[in-house]
Amino acid sequence: MRRIILRSVAALTLAATVTVPQQATAQELPPLPQPPIPQPTIPTVQDMRKEVDRIEYEAYKALPKELQDNPAFAGSSRPAATQSGKPRTDNPNQTDKAKSQSIADDTCSNCVAITYDDGPDALTEQLLDTLKAKDAHASFMVLAPHAYAHPELLRRMKAEGHTVGNHTDTHRELDKLPANEVEAEIKSGAAAIKAATSESPRWVRPPYGATNQTVANAAKNNGQAQALWSVDTLDWKDRNSDHICAAAVDGAQAGDIILMHDIHVTTVDAAPCVIDGLRARGLEPVSLDTLIPNPEPGRQYLSR
């Protein structure tokens, strides 16, 4: 019995000291070839905004001609872009060049104001970059909801020497509203600008250029002059950067106010051409505050 026990102990001891060859592990095997994993392309905000703008424009072009001519259909669910043509005013004599600014600033005799409505938008940053690179200045007539959504862009506009103007709260035709609603639209737009910049605007642009004496009174009560326009690029309707540039450059004279919209890709893409084209004609793109340094509250300005 003792011998059996000793043999068992010896066998166990021997087993503990014997190294059994291990089979090759998976790590020692040559790696299998792996197919390349495609990296996803993440679109930028600007890319997505361009695609939205493209889809909106295709939908607009599919409308019957009589609806295409209605600017309310130019931006799908967005606030309707400012109406084409000349502003709708019941006092056109007030907007004559000779009456708009009694004393022109001699240092700005070759100036034109380039203005952009309905933003700020995801595209506005690109436009600001272009203006900065070109050392040019503009005016941005902003809607209250967009101003609240992008206060940092309004602060950048002010910091870089641009004019920030009021384009009201909900982009309604002010000449069709009672006085209290006109007042509310202008006050709401101004409040959004002040919330972002700590400054009240000196300019208001009535949507569609639709103004009358009631609008003039409300603008005056709020310390804002009416920024209308003398050159309309029709950029809301003709989404072609070359055409927009030509409309802005070829139609401009010293003292003019040019209307565009920074919610359209084609307009933002046209900005370098507009700036270079104006300068090639001896015109300098400036802000409204530079073109008309001392605007009279309530008054309508189509040009200087």
Short mmCIF file of N, CA and C in Angstrom, two decimals, residues 119-293:
data_model
loop_
_atom_site.label_atom_id
_atom_site.label_comp_id
_atom_site.label_asym_id
_atom_site.label_seq_id
_atom_site.Cartn_x
_atom_site.Cartn_y
_atom_site.Cartn_z
N GLY A 119 -31.31 86.95 -43.08
CA GLY A 119 -30.44 86.12 -42.26
C GLY A 119 -30.54 86.53 -40.80
N PRO A 120 -29.49 86.16 -40.03
CA PRO A 120 -28.34 85.37 -40.47
C PRO A 120 -28.71 83.90 -40.67
N ASP A 121 -27.88 83.25 -41.48
CA ASP A 121 -28.13 81.88 -41.89
C ASP A 121 -26.83 81.11 -41.74
N ALA A 122 -26.90 79.80 -41.94
CA ALA A 122 -25.67 79.00 -41.89
C ALA A 122 -24.67 79.45 -42.94
N LEU A 123 -25.14 80.11 -43.98
CA LEU A 123 -24.26 80.59 -45.05
C LEU A 123 -23.61 81.93 -44.71
N THR A 124 -24.14 82.63 -43.72
CA THR A 124 -23.67 83.98 -43.44
C THR A 124 -22.21 84.01 -43.03
N GLU A 125 -21.77 82.99 -42.33
CA GLU A 125 -20.37 82.95 -41.90
C GLU A 125 -19.43 82.95 -43.11
N GLN A 126 -19.79 82.19 -44.14
CA GLN A 126 -18.99 82.18 -45.37
C GLN A 126 -18.95 83.57 -45.99
N LEU A 127 -20.08 84.25 -45.99
CA LEU A 127 -20.13 85.60 -46.55
C LEU A 127 -19.26 86.56 -45.74
N LEU A 128 -19.31 86.44 -44.43
CA LEU A 128 -18.47 87.29 -43.58
C LEU A 128 -17.00 87.02 -43.84
N ASP A 129 -16.65 85.77 -44.05
CA ASP A 129 -15.25 85.43 -44.36
C ASP A 129 -14.82 86.10 -45.66
N THR A 130 -15.70 86.08 -46.66
CA THR A 130 -15.39 86.72 -47.94
C THR A 130 -15.20 88.22 -47.78
N LEU A 131 -16.12 88.86 -47.07
CA LEU A 131 -16.02 90.30 -46.85
C LEU A 131 -14.73 90.66 -46.12
N LYS A 132 -14.37 89.85 -45.14
CA LYS A 132 -13.14 90.12 -44.39
C LYS A 132 -11.92 89.96 -45.28
N ALA A 133 -11.89 88.90 -46.08
CA ALA A 133 -10.75 88.66 -46.97
C ALA A 133 -10.62 89.77 -48.01
N LYS A 134 -11.75 90.34 -48.43
CA LYS A 134 -11.75 91.39 -49.45
C LYS A 134 -11.68 92.79 -48.85
N ASP A 135 -11.68 92.88 -47.53
CA ASP A 135 -11.69 94.17 -46.83
C ASP A 135 -12.84 95.04 -47.33
N ALA A 136 -14.01 94.43 -47.40
CA ALA A 136 -15.22 95.13 -47.83
C ALA A 136 -16.24 95.08 -46.70
N HIS A 137 -17.23 95.97 -46.78
CA HIS A 137 -18.24 96.03 -45.73
C HIS A 137 -19.64 96.02 -46.33
N ALA A 138 -20.58 95.53 -45.53
CA ALA A 138 -21.95 95.35 -46.00
C ALA A 138 -22.91 95.65 -44.87
N SER A 139 -24.19 95.49 -45.17
CA SER A 139 -25.24 95.64 -44.16
C SER A 139 -26.10 94.40 -44.16
N PHE A 140 -26.47 93.96 -42.98
CA PHE A 140 -27.27 92.75 -42.81
C PHE A 140 -28.59 93.13 -42.15
N MET A 141 -29.67 92.94 -42.88
CA MET A 141 -31.01 93.25 -42.37
C MET A 141 -31.59 91.94 -41.85
N VAL A 142 -31.58 91.77 -40.54
CA VAL A 142 -31.81 90.46 -39.94
C VAL A 142 -33.23 90.31 -39.42
N LEU A 143 -33.71 89.07 -39.46
CA LEU A 143 -35.00 88.70 -38.88
C LEU A 143 -34.79 88.29 -37.42
N ALA A 144 -35.73 88.65 -36.57
CA ALA A 144 -35.58 88.39 -35.13
C ALA A 144 -35.30 86.93 -34.80
N PRO A 145 -36.07 85.95 -35.32
CA PRO A 145 -35.78 84.55 -34.96
C PRO A 145 -34.37 84.12 -35.35
N HIS A 146 -33.88 84.59 -36.49
CA HIS A 146 -32.54 84.22 -36.92
C HIS A 146 -31.48 84.93 -36.08
N ALA A 147 -31.78 86.14 -35.65
CA ALA A 147 -30.85 86.86 -34.79
C ALA A 147 -30.71 86.16 -33.44
N TYR A 148 -31.83 85.69 -32.90
CA TYR A 148 -31.76 84.95 -31.63
C TYR A 148 -31.04 83.62 -31.80
N ALA A 149 -31.15 83.02 -32.98
CA ALA A 149 -30.51 81.72 -33.23
C ALA A 149 -29.01 81.86 -33.44
N HIS A 150 -28.55 83.02 -33.95
CA HIS A 150 -27.13 83.20 -34.26
C HIS A 150 -26.60 84.52 -33.71
N PRO A 151 -26.69 84.73 -32.40
CA PRO A 151 -26.22 86.02 -31.86
C PRO A 151 -24.74 86.25 -32.09
N GLU A 152 -23.96 85.17 -32.15
CA GLU A 152 -22.52 85.32 -32.35
C GLU A 152 -22.21 85.92 -33.72
N LEU A 153 -23.06 85.66 -34.70
CA LEU A 153 -22.83 86.23 -36.03
C LEU A 153 -23.13 87.73 -36.04
N LEU A 154 -24.15 88.15 -35.30
CA LEU A 154 -24.43 89.58 -35.19
C LEU A 154 -23.28 90.30 -34.50
N ARG A 155 -22.73 89.68 -33.47
CA ARG A 155 -21.59 90.31 -32.78
C ARG A 155 -20.39 90.40 -33.72
N ARG A 156 -20.19 89.36 -34.51
CA ARG A 156 -19.08 89.41 -35.47
C ARG A 156 -19.31 90.50 -36.51
N MET A 157 -20.54 90.63 -37.00
CA MET A 157 -20.85 91.68 -37.97
C MET A 157 -20.44 93.04 -37.42
N LYS A 158 -20.86 93.33 -36.19
CA LYS A 158 -20.55 94.62 -35.59
C LYS A 158 -19.05 94.78 -35.41
N ALA A 159 -18.39 93.73 -34.93
CA ALA A 159 -16.95 93.81 -34.66
C ALA A 159 -16.15 94.06 -35.93
N GLU A 160 -16.65 93.58 -37.06
CA GLU A 160 -15.91 93.70 -38.32
C GLU A 160 -16.39 94.88 -39.17
N GLY A 161 -17.18 95.76 -38.58
CA GLY A 161 -17.51 97.02 -39.24
C GLY A 161 -18.71 97.01 -40.15
N HIS A 162 -19.56 96.00 -40.03
CA HIS A 162 -20.77 95.95 -40.85
C HIS A 162 -21.94 96.59 -40.11
N THR A 163 -22.96 96.96 -40.85
CA THR A 163 -24.19 97.48 -40.26
C THR A 163 -25.16 96.33 -40.02
N VAL A 164 -25.76 96.30 -38.84
CA VAL A 164 -26.81 95.33 -38.53
C VAL A 164 -28.13 96.08 -38.47
N GLY A 165 -29.03 95.75 -39.38
CA GLY A 165 -30.32 96.43 -39.44
C GLY A 165 -31.47 95.50 -39.14
N ASN A 166 -32.62 96.09 -38.90
CA ASN A 166 -33.83 95.40 -38.48
C ASN A 166 -34.67 95.02 -39.70
N HIS A 167 -35.02 93.75 -39.81
CA HIS A 167 -35.91 93.29 -40.90
C HIS A 167 -37.21 92.75 -40.32
N THR A 168 -37.51 93.17 -39.11
CA THR A 168 -38.72 92.83 -38.35
C THR A 168 -38.67 91.43 -37.75
N ASP A 169 -39.78 91.05 -37.19
CA ASP A 169 -39.88 89.77 -36.48
C ASP A 169 -40.32 88.64 -37.40
N THR A 170 -41.46 88.80 -38.07
CA THR A 170 -42.05 87.69 -38.82
C THR A 170 -42.17 87.94 -40.32
N HIS A 171 -41.53 88.99 -40.83
CA HIS A 171 -41.47 89.25 -42.27
C HIS A 171 -42.86 89.41 -42.89
N ARG A 172 -43.68 90.23 -42.27
CA ARG A 172 -45.02 90.50 -42.80
C ARG A 172 -45.01 91.80 -43.61
N GLU A 173 -46.04 91.97 -44.43
CA GLU A 173 -46.19 93.19 -45.21
C GLU A 173 -46.73 94.29 -44.29
N LEU A 174 -45.84 95.16 -43.87
CA LEU A 174 -46.20 96.13 -42.85
C LEU A 174 -47.26 97.12 -43.31
N ASP A 175 -47.31 97.41 -44.60
CA ASP A 175 -48.29 98.39 -45.07
C ASP A 175 -49.72 97.86 -45.06
N LYS A 176 -49.87 96.58 -44.71
CA LYS A 176 -51.21 95.99 -44.61
C LYS A 176 -51.62 95.75 -43.16
N LEU A 177 -50.80 96.19 -42.22
CA LEU A 177 -51.06 95.93 -40.80
C LEU A 177 -51.52 97.20 -40.09
N PRO A 178 -52.29 97.04 -39.00
CA PRO A 178 -52.64 98.20 -38.19
C PRO A 178 -51.41 98.72 -37.45
N ALA A 179 -51.50 99.93 -36.97
CA ALA A 179 -50.34 100.61 -36.39
C ALA A 179 -49.72 99.83 -35.23
N ASN A 180 -50.56 99.23 -34.37
CA ASN A 180 -50.01 98.52 -33.21
C ASN A 180 -49.20 97.29 -33.62
N GLU A 181 -49.61 96.63 -34.71
CA GLU A 181 -48.87 95.45 -35.15
C GLU A 181 -47.58 95.84 -35.87
N VAL A 182 -47.62 96.95 -36.59
CA VAL A 182 -46.39 97.46 -37.21
C VAL A 182 -45.38 97.79 -36.12
N GLU A 183 -45.84 98.47 -35.10
CA GLU A 183 -44.98 98.83 -33.97
C GLU A 183 -44.38 97.59 -33.32
N ALA A 184 -45.20 96.57 -33.13
CA ALA A 184 -44.73 95.33 -32.49
C ALA A 184 -43.68 94.63 -33.35
N GLU A 185 -43.89 94.61 -34.66
CA GLU A 185 -42.92 93.97 -35.56
C GLU A 185 -41.56 94.65 -35.49
N ILE A 186 -41.57 95.97 -35.50
CA ILE A 186 -40.32 96.72 -35.47
C ILE A 186 -39.64 96.60 -34.12
N LYS A 187 -40.43 96.69 -33.05
CA LYS A 187 -39.85 96.57 -31.71
C LYS A 187 -39.24 95.18 -31.49
N SER A 188 -39.92 94.14 -31.93
CA SER A 188 -39.41 92.78 -31.73
C SER A 188 -38.10 92.56 -32.48
N GLY A 189 -38.05 93.07 -33.71
CA GLY A 189 -36.82 92.94 -34.47
C GLY A 189 -35.67 93.67 -33.82
N ALA A 190 -35.93 94.87 -33.34
CA ALA A 190 -34.89 95.66 -32.69
C ALA A 190 -34.42 95.01 -31.39
N ALA A 191 -35.35 94.41 -30.65
CA ALA A 191 -35.00 93.77 -29.39
C ALA A 191 -34.04 92.60 -29.61
N ALA A 192 -34.25 91.85 -30.68
CA ALA A 192 -33.37 90.72 -30.98
C ALA A 192 -31.95 91.19 -31.28
N ILE A 193 -31.85 92.30 -31.99
CA ILE A 193 -30.52 92.85 -32.31
C ILE A 193 -29.84 93.36 -31.06
N LYS A 194 -30.59 94.06 -30.22
CA LYS A 194 -30.00 94.60 -28.99
C LYS A 194 -29.57 93.48 -28.05
N ALA A 195 -30.34 92.39 -28.02
CA ALA A 195 -29.98 91.26 -27.15
C ALA A 195 -28.63 90.67 -27.54
N ALA A 196 -28.32 90.70 -28.83
CA ALA A 196 -27.05 90.12 -29.30
C ALA A 196 -25.90 91.10 -29.25
N THR A 197 -26.17 92.37 -29.56
CA THR A 197 -25.08 93.34 -29.73
C THR A 197 -25.02 94.42 -28.67
N SER A 198 -26.04 94.49 -27.82
CA SER A 198 -26.17 95.55 -26.81
C SER A 198 -26.38 96.93 -27.44
N GLU A 199 -26.72 96.96 -28.72
CA GLU A 199 -26.98 98.23 -29.40
C GLU A 199 -28.30 98.15 -30.15
N SER A 200 -29.01 99.25 -30.19
CA SER A 200 -30.26 99.31 -30.95
C SER A 200 -29.95 99.66 -32.41
N PRO A 201 -30.66 99.09 -33.36
CA PRO A 201 -30.38 99.38 -34.76
C PRO A 201 -30.83 100.78 -35.16
N ARG A 202 -30.13 101.34 -36.14
CA ARG A 202 -30.51 102.65 -36.68
C ARG A 202 -31.29 102.53 -37.98
N TRP A 203 -31.41 101.28 -38.47
CA TRP A 203 -32.06 101.05 -39.76
C TRP A 203 -33.10 99.95 -39.63
N VAL A 204 -34.19 100.10 -40.38
CA VAL A 204 -35.17 99.03 -40.53
C VAL A 204 -35.48 98.90 -42.02
N ARG A 205 -35.58 97.69 -42.49
CA ARG A 205 -36.02 97.47 -43.87
C ARG A 205 -37.37 96.78 -43.84
N PRO A 206 -38.44 97.46 -44.20
CA PRO A 206 -39.75 96.81 -44.25
C PRO A 206 -39.73 95.64 -45.24
N PRO A 207 -40.17 94.47 -44.83
CA PRO A 207 -40.21 93.34 -45.77
C PRO A 207 -40.95 93.70 -47.05
N TYR A 208 -40.44 93.24 -48.17
CA TYR A 208 -40.99 93.52 -49.51
C TYR A 208 -40.88 95.00 -49.89
N GLY A 209 -40.23 95.79 -49.07
CA GLY A 209 -40.21 97.23 -49.33
C GLY A 209 -41.58 97.85 -49.18
N ALA A 210 -42.45 97.17 -48.44
CA ALA A 210 -43.85 97.59 -48.30
C ALA A 210 -43.96 98.59 -47.15
N THR A 211 -44.08 99.86 -47.49
CA THR A 211 -44.10 100.88 -46.46
C THR A 211 -45.16 101.94 -46.76
N ASN A 212 -45.54 102.66 -45.74
CA ASN A 212 -46.48 103.77 -45.86
C ASN A 212 -46.26 104.70 -44.68
N GLN A 213 -47.16 105.63 -44.48
CA GLN A 213 -46.96 106.60 -43.41
C GLN A 213 -47.01 105.94 -42.03
N THR A 214 -47.84 104.92 -41.88
CA THR A 214 -47.90 104.20 -40.60
C THR A 214 -46.56 103.56 -40.28
N VAL A 215 -45.94 102.96 -41.28
CA VAL A 215 -44.62 102.34 -41.10
C VAL A 215 -43.58 103.41 -40.79
N ALA A 216 -43.66 104.52 -41.51
CA ALA A 216 -42.71 105.62 -41.28
C ALA A 216 -42.82 106.14 -39.85
N ASN A 217 -44.04 106.26 -39.36
CA ASN A 217 -44.24 106.75 -37.99
C ASN A 217 -43.66 105.77 -36.97
N ALA A 218 -43.89 104.47 -37.18
CA ALA A 218 -43.37 103.47 -36.25
C ALA A 218 -41.84 103.44 -36.29
N ALA A 219 -41.28 103.55 -37.48
CA ALA A 219 -39.82 103.58 -37.60
C ALA A 219 -39.25 104.79 -36.87
N LYS A 220 -39.89 105.93 -37.06
CA LYS A 220 -39.42 107.15 -36.39
C LYS A 220 -39.52 107.01 -34.88
N ASN A 221 -40.62 106.47 -34.40
CA ASN A 221 -40.81 106.29 -32.96
C ASN A 221 -39.72 105.41 -32.35
N ASN A 222 -39.17 104.51 -33.16
CA ASN A 222 -38.14 103.59 -32.66
C ASN A 222 -36.73 104.00 -33.07
N GLY A 223 -36.59 105.20 -33.62
CA GLY A 223 -35.28 105.73 -33.94
C GLY A 223 -34.60 105.07 -35.12
N GLN A 224 -35.40 104.58 -36.08
CA GLN A 224 -34.82 103.86 -37.21
C GLN A 224 -35.24 104.48 -38.54
N ALA A 225 -34.26 104.68 -39.42
CA ALA A 225 -34.55 105.10 -40.79
C ALA A 225 -34.91 103.88 -41.61
N GLN A 226 -35.63 104.10 -42.71
CA GLN A 226 -36.05 102.98 -43.56
C GLN A 226 -35.04 102.76 -44.69
N ALA A 227 -34.41 101.61 -44.69
CA ALA A 227 -33.43 101.25 -45.72
C ALA A 227 -34.14 100.51 -46.84
N LEU A 228 -34.43 101.21 -47.91
CA LEU A 228 -35.03 100.57 -49.08
C LEU A 228 -33.90 100.26 -50.06
N TRP A 229 -34.12 100.33 -51.36
CA TRP A 229 -33.05 99.98 -52.30
C TRP A 229 -33.29 100.62 -53.65
N SER A 230 -32.22 100.72 -54.43
CA SER A 230 -32.31 101.24 -55.79
C SER A 230 -31.86 100.22 -56.82
N VAL A 231 -31.19 99.15 -56.40
CA VAL A 231 -30.76 98.07 -57.30
C VAL A 231 -31.23 96.75 -56.71
N ASP A 232 -32.06 96.02 -57.44
CA ASP A 232 -32.55 94.71 -57.00
C ASP A 232 -31.92 93.64 -57.88
N THR A 233 -31.17 92.74 -57.27
CA THR A 233 -30.50 91.68 -58.04
C THR A 233 -31.43 90.53 -58.41
N LEU A 234 -32.63 90.49 -57.82
CA LEU A 234 -33.57 89.38 -58.04
C LEU A 234 -32.93 88.03 -57.72
N ASP A 235 -32.04 88.04 -56.74
CA ASP A 235 -31.32 86.80 -56.41
C ASP A 235 -32.23 85.72 -55.84
N TRP A 236 -33.39 86.12 -55.30
CA TRP A 236 -34.33 85.11 -54.78
C TRP A 236 -34.97 84.32 -55.92
N LYS A 237 -34.99 84.94 -57.10
CA LYS A 237 -35.67 84.33 -58.24
C LYS A 237 -34.70 83.67 -59.21
N ASP A 238 -33.58 84.30 -59.47
CA ASP A 238 -32.58 83.79 -60.42
C ASP A 238 -31.39 83.25 -59.64
N ARG A 239 -31.41 81.98 -59.33
CA ARG A 239 -30.35 81.38 -58.51
C ARG A 239 -29.14 81.03 -59.39
N ASN A 240 -28.50 82.05 -59.91
CA ASN A 240 -27.32 81.88 -60.73
C ASN A 240 -26.32 82.95 -60.30
N SER A 241 -25.17 82.52 -59.79
CA SER A 241 -24.20 83.46 -59.23
C SER A 241 -23.72 84.48 -60.25
N ASP A 242 -23.51 84.05 -61.49
CA ASP A 242 -23.05 84.98 -62.53
C ASP A 242 -24.09 86.05 -62.81
N HIS A 243 -25.35 85.64 -62.85
CA HIS A 243 -26.43 86.60 -63.11
C HIS A 243 -26.58 87.58 -61.95
N ILE A 244 -26.46 87.06 -60.73
CA ILE A 244 -26.57 87.92 -59.55
C ILE A 244 -25.45 88.95 -59.54
N CYS A 245 -24.25 88.51 -59.84
CA CYS A 245 -23.11 89.42 -59.89
C CYS A 245 -23.32 90.50 -60.94
N ALA A 246 -23.76 90.09 -62.12
CA ALA A 246 -23.97 91.06 -63.19
C ALA A 246 -25.05 92.07 -62.83
N ALA A 247 -26.13 91.60 -62.19
CA ALA A 247 -27.21 92.51 -61.80
C ALA A 247 -26.73 93.54 -60.79
N ALA A 248 -25.89 93.10 -59.85
CA ALA A 248 -25.39 94.01 -58.82
C ALA A 248 -24.39 95.01 -59.40
N VAL A 249 -23.48 94.50 -60.22
CA VAL A 249 -22.38 95.34 -60.72
C VAL A 249 -22.83 96.26 -61.85
N ASP A 250 -23.51 95.70 -62.82
CA ASP A 250 -23.88 96.49 -64.01
C ASP A 250 -24.94 97.53 -63.70
N GLY A 251 -25.77 97.26 -62.69
CA GLY A 251 -26.86 98.19 -62.41
C GLY A 251 -26.52 99.27 -61.41
N ALA A 252 -25.31 99.24 -60.84
CA ALA A 252 -24.99 100.13 -59.73
C ALA A 252 -24.36 101.44 -60.19
N GLN A 253 -24.72 102.49 -59.47
CA GLN A 253 -24.08 103.79 -59.61
C GLN A 253 -23.71 104.27 -58.21
N ALA A 254 -22.83 105.24 -58.14
CA ALA A 254 -22.42 105.76 -56.84
C ALA A 254 -23.64 106.20 -56.05
N GLY A 255 -23.68 105.80 -54.79
CA GLY A 255 -24.79 106.16 -53.91
C GLY A 255 -25.91 105.16 -53.85
N ASP A 256 -25.87 104.13 -54.70
CA ASP A 256 -26.95 103.15 -54.74
C ASP A 256 -26.93 102.21 -53.53
N ILE A 257 -28.10 101.64 -53.25
CA ILE A 257 -28.25 100.58 -52.25
C ILE A 257 -28.66 99.32 -53.00
N ILE A 258 -27.86 98.27 -52.87
CA ILE A 258 -28.06 97.03 -53.62
C ILE A 258 -28.70 95.98 -52.71
N LEU A 259 -29.75 95.36 -53.20
CA LEU A 259 -30.50 94.36 -52.43
C LEU A 259 -30.11 92.94 -52.80
N MET A 260 -29.74 92.15 -51.78
CA MET A 260 -29.46 90.72 -51.95
C MET A 260 -29.94 89.99 -50.70
N HIS A 261 -29.77 88.65 -50.69
CA HIS A 261 -30.20 87.83 -49.55
C HIS A 261 -29.10 86.82 -49.21
N ASP A 262 -28.70 86.80 -47.95
CA ASP A 262 -27.64 85.87 -47.55
C ASP A 262 -28.17 84.50 -47.15
N ILE A 263 -29.40 84.17 -47.57
CA ILE A 263 -29.94 82.83 -47.32
C ILE A 263 -29.82 81.94 -48.55
N HIS A 264 -29.25 82.48 -49.63
CA HIS A 264 -29.14 81.71 -50.87
C HIS A 264 -27.67 81.41 -51.17
N VAL A 265 -27.38 80.16 -51.47
CA VAL A 265 -26.01 79.74 -51.78
C VAL A 265 -25.45 80.56 -52.93
N THR A 266 -26.24 80.72 -53.97
CA THR A 266 -25.75 81.41 -55.16
C THR A 266 -25.41 82.87 -54.88
N THR A 267 -26.13 83.48 -53.97
CA THR A 267 -25.83 84.87 -53.60
C THR A 267 -24.52 84.96 -52.83
N VAL A 268 -24.35 84.07 -51.88
CA VAL A 268 -23.12 84.07 -51.09
C VAL A 268 -21.92 83.74 -51.98
N ASP A 269 -22.10 82.79 -52.89
CA ASP A 269 -21.01 82.44 -53.80
C ASP A 269 -20.68 83.58 -54.76
N ALA A 270 -21.65 84.46 -55.01
CA ALA A 270 -21.42 85.58 -55.93
C ALA A 270 -20.67 86.73 -55.29
N ALA A 271 -20.54 86.73 -53.98
CA ALA A 271 -19.98 87.88 -53.27
C ALA A 271 -18.59 88.31 -53.76
N PRO A 272 -17.64 87.38 -53.97
CA PRO A 272 -16.33 87.83 -54.48
C PRO A 272 -16.44 88.55 -55.82
N CYS A 273 -17.28 88.04 -56.70
CA CYS A 273 -17.49 88.66 -58.01
C CYS A 273 -18.12 90.04 -57.87
N VAL A 274 -19.08 90.17 -56.97
CA VAL A 274 -19.74 91.47 -56.76
C VAL A 274 -18.73 92.50 -56.27
N ILE A 275 -17.95 92.14 -55.28
CA ILE A 275 -16.98 93.08 -54.71
C ILE A 275 -15.94 93.48 -55.75
N ASP A 276 -15.36 92.49 -56.41
CA ASP A 276 -14.33 92.78 -57.41
C ASP A 276 -14.91 93.56 -58.59
N GLY A 277 -16.13 93.20 -58.99
CA GLY A 277 -16.75 93.88 -60.13
C GLY A 277 -17.05 95.33 -59.84
N LEU A 278 -17.56 95.62 -58.64
CA LEU A 278 -17.83 97.01 -58.27
C LEU A 278 -16.55 97.82 -58.24
N ARG A 279 -15.51 97.25 -57.66
CA ARG A 279 -14.24 97.97 -57.58
C ARG A 279 -13.64 98.20 -58.97
N ALA A 280 -13.83 97.24 -59.86
CA ALA A 280 -13.33 97.43 -61.23
C ALA A 280 -14.01 98.61 -61.92
N ARG A 281 -15.22 98.94 -61.47
CA ARG A 281 -15.96 100.09 -62.03
C ARG A 281 -15.72 101.36 -61.22
N GLY A 282 -14.80 101.29 -60.26
CA GLY A 282 -14.49 102.46 -59.46
C GLY A 282 -15.45 102.70 -58.32
N LEU A 283 -16.23 101.68 -57.94
CA LEU A 283 -17.19 101.79 -56.85
C LEU A 283 -16.71 101.00 -55.65
N GLU A 284 -16.94 101.51 -54.47
CA GLU A 284 -16.50 100.84 -53.25
C GLU A 284 -17.69 100.34 -52.45
N PRO A 285 -17.77 99.01 -52.20
CA PRO A 285 -18.88 98.47 -51.40
C PRO A 285 -18.70 98.80 -49.92
N VAL A 286 -19.71 99.42 -49.34
CA VAL A 286 -19.63 99.86 -47.94
C VAL A 286 -20.93 99.51 -47.22
N SER A 287 -20.94 99.79 -45.93
CA SER A 287 -22.14 99.58 -45.13
C SER A 287 -23.07 100.79 -45.26
N LEU A 288 -24.30 100.61 -44.84
CA LEU A 288 -25.25 101.73 -44.85
C LEU A 288 -24.78 102.86 -43.94
N ASP A 289 -24.18 102.51 -42.81
CA ASP A 289 -23.72 103.54 -41.89
C ASP A 289 -22.61 104.38 -42.50
N THR A 290 -21.84 103.80 -43.41
CA THR A 290 -20.81 104.57 -44.10
C THR A 290 -21.40 105.39 -45.24
N LEU A 291 -22.33 104.80 -45.98
CA LEU A 291 -22.95 105.51 -47.10
C LEU A 291 -23.78 106.69 -46.63
N ILE A 292 -24.53 106.47 -45.56
CA ILE A 292 -25.42 107.51 -45.03
C ILE A 292 -25.17 107.61 -43.52
N PRO A 293 -24.19 108.40 -43.11
CA PRO A 293 -23.77 108.40 -41.71
C PRO A 293 -24.82 108.91 -40.73
#
